[in-house]
CSV table of C-alpha atoms in Angstrom, one decimal:
chain,number,residue,atom,x,y,z
A,920,ASP,CA,140.3,-1.2,235.6
A,921,GLN,CA,144.0,-1.9,235.9
A,922,GLN,CA,144.6,-3.0,239.6
A,923,VAL,CA,148.3,-3.4,239.1
A,924,LYS,CA,150.2,-0.9,237.3
A,925,GLN,CA,153.8,-0.4,236.1
A,926,ASN,CA,154.0,2.9,234.8
A,927,SER,CA,157.5,2.6,233.2
A,928,PRO,CA,157.3,0.5,230.0
A,929,SER,CA,161.0,1.0,229.9
A,930,LEU,CA,164.3,1.4,231.9
A,931,SER,CA,167.9,1.7,230.8
A,932,VAL,CA,170.5,1.3,233.6
A,933,GLN,CA,174.4,1.2,233.3
A,934,GLU,CA,176.0,-2.1,234.4
A,935,GLY,CA,177.0,-2.4,238.0
A,936,ARG,CA,174.4,0.3,239.0
A,937,ILE,CA,171.3,-0.1,240.8
A,938,SER,CA,168.1,-0.9,238.9
A,939,ILE,CA,164.7,-0.1,240.5
A,940,LEU,CA,161.5,-1.4,239.2
A,941,ASN,CA,158.3,0.2,240.5
A,942,CYS,CA,154.7,-1.1,240.7
A,943,ASP,CA,151.6,0.3,242.4
A,944,TYR,CA,148.3,-1.4,243.1
A,945,THR,CA,144.8,-0.2,243.8
A,946,ASN,CA,143.2,-2.8,246.0
A,947,SER,CA,144.2,-2.9,249.7
A,948,MET,CA,142.8,-6.4,250.0
A,949,PHE,CA,145.9,-7.7,248.0
A,950,ASP,CA,148.2,-9.7,250.7
A,951,TYR,CA,151.0,-11.3,248.6
A,952,PHE,CA,153.2,-9.7,245.7
A,953,LEU,CA,155.6,-11.2,243.4
A,954,TRP,CA,158.0,-10.4,240.8
A,955,TYR,CA,158.5,-12.2,237.7
A,956,LYS,CA,161.3,-12.0,234.9
A,957,LYS,CA,160.6,-12.8,231.2
A,958,TYR,CA,162.8,-13.3,228.1
A,959,PRO,CA,161.7,-13.0,224.4
A,960,ALA,CA,159.7,-16.2,223.5
A,961,GLU,CA,160.0,-17.8,227.0
A,962,GLY,CA,157.7,-18.2,229.9
A,963,PRO,CA,158.1,-15.7,232.9
A,964,THR,CA,160.3,-17.1,235.7
A,965,PHE,CA,159.5,-16.4,239.4
A,966,LEU,CA,161.9,-14.0,241.0
A,967,ILE,CA,161.0,-13.0,244.5
A,968,SER,CA,157.8,-12.2,246.5
A,969,ILE,CA,156.6,-10.5,249.6
A,970,SER,CA,153.7,-10.9,252.3
A,971,SER,CA,151.9,-7.8,253.0
A,972,ILE,CA,153.2,-8.5,256.7
A,973,LYS,CA,156.5,-7.5,255.7
A,974,ASP,CA,158.3,-4.5,254.2
A,975,LYS,CA,161.2,-6.1,252.7
A,976,ASN,CA,162.3,-9.2,251.3
A,977,GLU,CA,165.9,-10.0,250.0
A,978,ASP,CA,167.4,-12.7,248.0
A,979,GLY,CA,170.9,-12.1,246.8
A,980,ARG,CA,171.0,-9.2,244.5
A,981,PHE,CA,167.4,-9.1,244.6
A,982,THR,CA,165.3,-7.1,247.2
A,983,VAL,CA,161.6,-6.2,247.2
A,984,PHE,CA,160.3,-3.5,249.4
A,985,LEU,CA,156.5,-3.0,250.0
A,986,ASN,CA,155.0,0.4,251.2
A,987,LYS,CA,151.3,-0.8,252.2
A,988,SER,CA,150.3,2.9,253.0
A,989,ALA,CA,151.3,4.1,249.6
A,990,LYS,CA,150.1,0.9,247.8
A,991,HIS,CA,153.5,0.5,246.3
A,992,LEU,CA,156.3,-2.0,245.7
A,993,SER,CA,159.6,-1.8,244.2
A,994,LEU,CA,162.3,-4.5,243.0
A,995,HIS,CA,166.1,-3.4,243.3
A,996,ILE,CA,168.7,-5.2,241.6
A,997,VAL,CA,172.3,-4.5,242.9
A,998,PRO,CA,174.8,-4.6,241.0
A,999,SER,CA,173.0,-4.8,237.6
A,1000,GLN,CA,174.1,-7.5,235.3
A,1001,PRO,CA,173.8,-7.7,231.5
A,1002,GLY,CA,171.8,-10.9,232.1
A,1003,ASP,CA,169.3,-9.1,234.0
A,1004,SER,CA,167.9,-7.4,230.8
A,1005,ALA,CA,164.6,-8.7,230.3
A,1006,VAL,CA,161.0,-7.6,230.9
A,1007,TYR,CA,159.9,-7.7,234.8
A,1008,PHE,CA,156.3,-8.1,235.8
A,1009,CYS,CA,154.9,-7.5,239.0
A,1010,ALA,CA,151.8,-9.3,240.5
A,1011,ALA,CA,149.5,-9.5,243.3
A,1012,SER,CA,147.3,-12.0,244.8
A,1013,GLY,CA,144.9,-12.5,247.6
A,1014,ILE,CA,141.6,-11.2,246.7
A,1015,GLN,CA,140.0,-13.4,244.0
A,1016,GLY,CA,140.6,-17.1,245.3
A,1017,ALA,CA,142.2,-20.0,243.6
A,1018,GLN,CA,145.6,-18.4,243.7
A,1019,LYS,CA,144.9,-16.1,240.9
A,1020,LEU,CA,147.5,-13.5,240.1
A,1021,VAL,CA,146.9,-10.0,238.8
A,1022,PHE,CA,149.7,-8.8,236.7
A,1023,GLY,CA,151.0,-5.4,235.7
A,1024,GLN,CA,151.9,-4.4,232.0
A,1025,GLY,CA,155.6,-5.1,232.6
A,1026,THR,CA,158.9,-3.0,232.4
A,1027,ARG,CA,161.5,-3.7,229.9
A,1028,LEU,CA,164.9,-3.3,231.6
A,1029,THR,CA,168.1,-3.1,229.6
A,1030,ILE,CA,171.4,-3.1,231.0
A,1031,ASN,CA,174.2,-1.4,229.2
A,1032,PRO,CA,177.7,-2.6,229.4
B,55,SER,CA,160.8,-32.0,240.6
B,56,GLN,CA,157.9,-30.4,238.8
B,57,THR,CA,157.9,-29.9,234.8
B,58,ILE,CA,155.5,-28.2,232.7
B,59,HIS,CA,155.3,-28.7,229.0
B,60,GLN,CA,153.4,-26.8,226.2
B,61,TRP,CA,153.1,-27.5,222.6
B,62,PRO,CA,153.4,-26.8,219.8
B,63,ALA,CA,156.0,-24.0,220.5
B,64,THR,CA,154.9,-21.9,217.5
B,65,LEU,CA,151.8,-22.0,215.3
B,66,VAL,CA,150.6,-20.3,212.3
B,67,GLN,CA,147.0,-20.6,211.5
B,68,PRO,CA,144.6,-19.0,208.9
B,69,VAL,CA,141.5,-17.0,210.0
B,70,GLY,CA,138.5,-19.3,210.8
B,71,SER,CA,140.5,-22.3,211.4
B,72,PRO,CA,140.4,-24.4,214.7
B,73,LEU,CA,142.8,-24.3,217.6
B,74,SER,CA,144.2,-26.8,220.1
B,75,LEU,CA,147.0,-26.0,222.3
B,76,GLU,CA,148.0,-28.5,225.0
B,77,CYS,CA,149.8,-28.3,228.4
B,78,THR,CA,150.8,-30.9,230.8
B,79,VAL,CA,152.4,-30.9,234.1
B,80,GLU,CA,154.5,-33.4,235.7
B,81,GLY,CA,155.5,-34.2,239.2
B,82,THR,CA,152.6,-32.8,241.2
B,83,SER,CA,149.1,-34.0,241.8
B,84,ASN,CA,145.9,-31.8,241.8
B,85,PRO,CA,147.5,-28.5,240.6
B,86,ASN,CA,145.6,-25.2,239.9
B,87,LEU,CA,146.2,-24.7,236.1
B,88,TYR,CA,146.0,-21.5,234.3
B,89,TRP,CA,146.0,-20.1,230.6
B,90,TYR,CA,147.5,-16.6,230.1
B,91,ARG,CA,147.7,-14.6,226.7
B,92,GLN,CA,150.3,-11.8,226.2
B,93,ALA,CA,149.5,-9.8,223.3
B,94,ALA,CA,152.0,-7.8,221.5
B,95,GLY,CA,153.4,-5.0,224.0
B,96,ARG,CA,150.8,-6.1,226.7
B,97,GLY,CA,150.9,-7.7,230.0
B,98,LEU,CA,149.8,-11.0,230.9
B,99,GLN,CA,145.9,-11.4,230.7
B,100,LEU,CA,144.5,-14.4,232.5
B,101,LEU,CA,142.0,-16.3,230.1
B,102,PHE,CA,141.0,-19.6,232.1
B,103,TYR,CA,141.9,-21.2,235.2
B,104,SER,CA,140.9,-24.8,236.8
B,105,VAL,CA,141.0,-26.1,240.4
B,106,GLY,CA,140.1,-29.6,239.1
B,107,ILE,CA,139.3,-32.0,236.6
B,108,GLY,CA,136.4,-30.7,234.7
B,109,GLN,CA,136.3,-27.4,236.5
B,110,ILE,CA,137.1,-24.5,234.4
B,111,SER,CA,136.4,-20.7,235.2
B,112,SER,CA,136.5,-18.1,232.3
B,113,GLU,CA,138.0,-14.7,233.1
B,114,VAL,CA,137.3,-12.8,229.9
B,115,PRO,CA,134.5,-13.5,227.2
B,116,GLN,CA,136.2,-14.3,224.1
B,117,ASN,CA,136.5,-16.9,221.1
B,118,LEU,CA,138.6,-19.5,223.3
B,119,SER,CA,137.6,-22.3,225.5
B,120,ALA,CA,139.5,-24.8,227.9
B,121,SER,CA,139.1,-28.0,229.2
B,122,ARG,CA,140.8,-30.2,231.6
B,123,PRO,CA,140.2,-33.8,230.7
B,124,GLN,CA,142.9,-35.2,233.0
B,125,ASP,CA,144.6,-33.9,236.5
B,126,ARG,CA,147.5,-32.5,234.8
B,127,GLN,CA,146.4,-31.7,231.3
B,128,PHE,CA,145.0,-28.4,230.4
B,129,ILE,CA,143.8,-27.7,226.7
B,130,LEU,CA,143.1,-24.2,225.2
B,131,SER,CA,140.9,-24.6,222.2
B,132,SER,CA,138.9,-22.5,219.5
B,133,LYS,CA,136.5,-23.5,216.8
B,134,LYS,CA,137.3,-20.3,214.4
B,135,LEU,CA,140.3,-18.3,215.1
B,136,LEU,CA,140.0,-14.7,214.8
B,137,LEU,CA,143.0,-12.1,213.8
B,138,SER,CA,142.7,-10.9,217.4
B,139,ASP,CA,143.5,-14.3,218.9
B,140,SER,CA,147.3,-13.7,217.9
B,141,GLY,CA,149.6,-13.7,220.7
B,142,PHE,CA,151.7,-15.5,223.1
B,143,TYR,CA,150.0,-18.4,225.0
B,144,LEU,CA,151.3,-19.3,228.6
B,145,CYS,CA,150.1,-22.3,230.7
B,146,ALA,CA,151.0,-22.0,234.3
B,147,TRP,CA,150.6,-24.0,237.7
B,148,THR,CA,150.4,-23.8,241.2
B,149,SER,CA,149.8,-26.1,244.0
B,150,THR,CA,150.4,-25.0,247.6
B,151,THR,CA,152.2,-21.8,247.0
B,152,VAL,CA,150.9,-18.7,245.7
B,153,SER,CA,153.6,-18.6,243.1
B,154,GLN,CA,152.8,-19.8,239.8
B,155,TYR,CA,155.2,-21.7,237.7
B,156,PHE,CA,154.9,-21.0,233.7
B,157,GLY,CA,155.7,-23.2,230.6
B,158,PRO,CA,157.7,-22.1,227.7
B,159,GLY,CA,154.7,-20.7,225.8
B,160,THR,CA,153.2,-20.9,222.5
B,161,ARG,CA,153.5,-18.2,219.8
B,162,LEU,CA,150.3,-18.1,217.8
B,163,THR,CA,150.2,-16.0,214.4
B,164,VAL,CA,146.8,-15.8,212.9
B,165,LEU,CA,146.8,-14.8,209.4
């Protein structure tokens, strides 16, 4: 049972444009959501997070939006840069204790010059 | 500042051989520790987590085991590797925040 889903395995965006990565979840008990960025052969790095009491969190070029009624979150990157090319994972927390995270399958973002 | 180390970085092992991957964390006390695996083209699968010395919880029944002999040391082991154990193994830690911080990973290839 995939509780966190990233339905787009890949996304290609022109440099300077907006990248929008999407994530859906099924369990309404999740109360904290995170986005990670991963380069090949490296560990994921934390990007940005959002608590379920908010609907938006912004950090520089990165903004995460949360729609609790739709059980949907998205990561917006504006403007997109070549260094943003990586695999992006969304993750959710809050229902299983021990601060465990449930990860989506990841979306490979490619920024074209 | 906190640092997480994993070794080795890459490993090629024959089927049936043993495995030992090590993870250590510096700069924090009593962290929660986690082992994940990323198989080719797949997401991150939580294998084990630990909330303290000697406390191990298994998420997925498999050919692997974990141990935490010291507060900031987490070891992933196997007595006999299978082909399906190939993947990218990641150790992570967290303390007071929900965000987990990952090590550089170990690429394991079982032949």
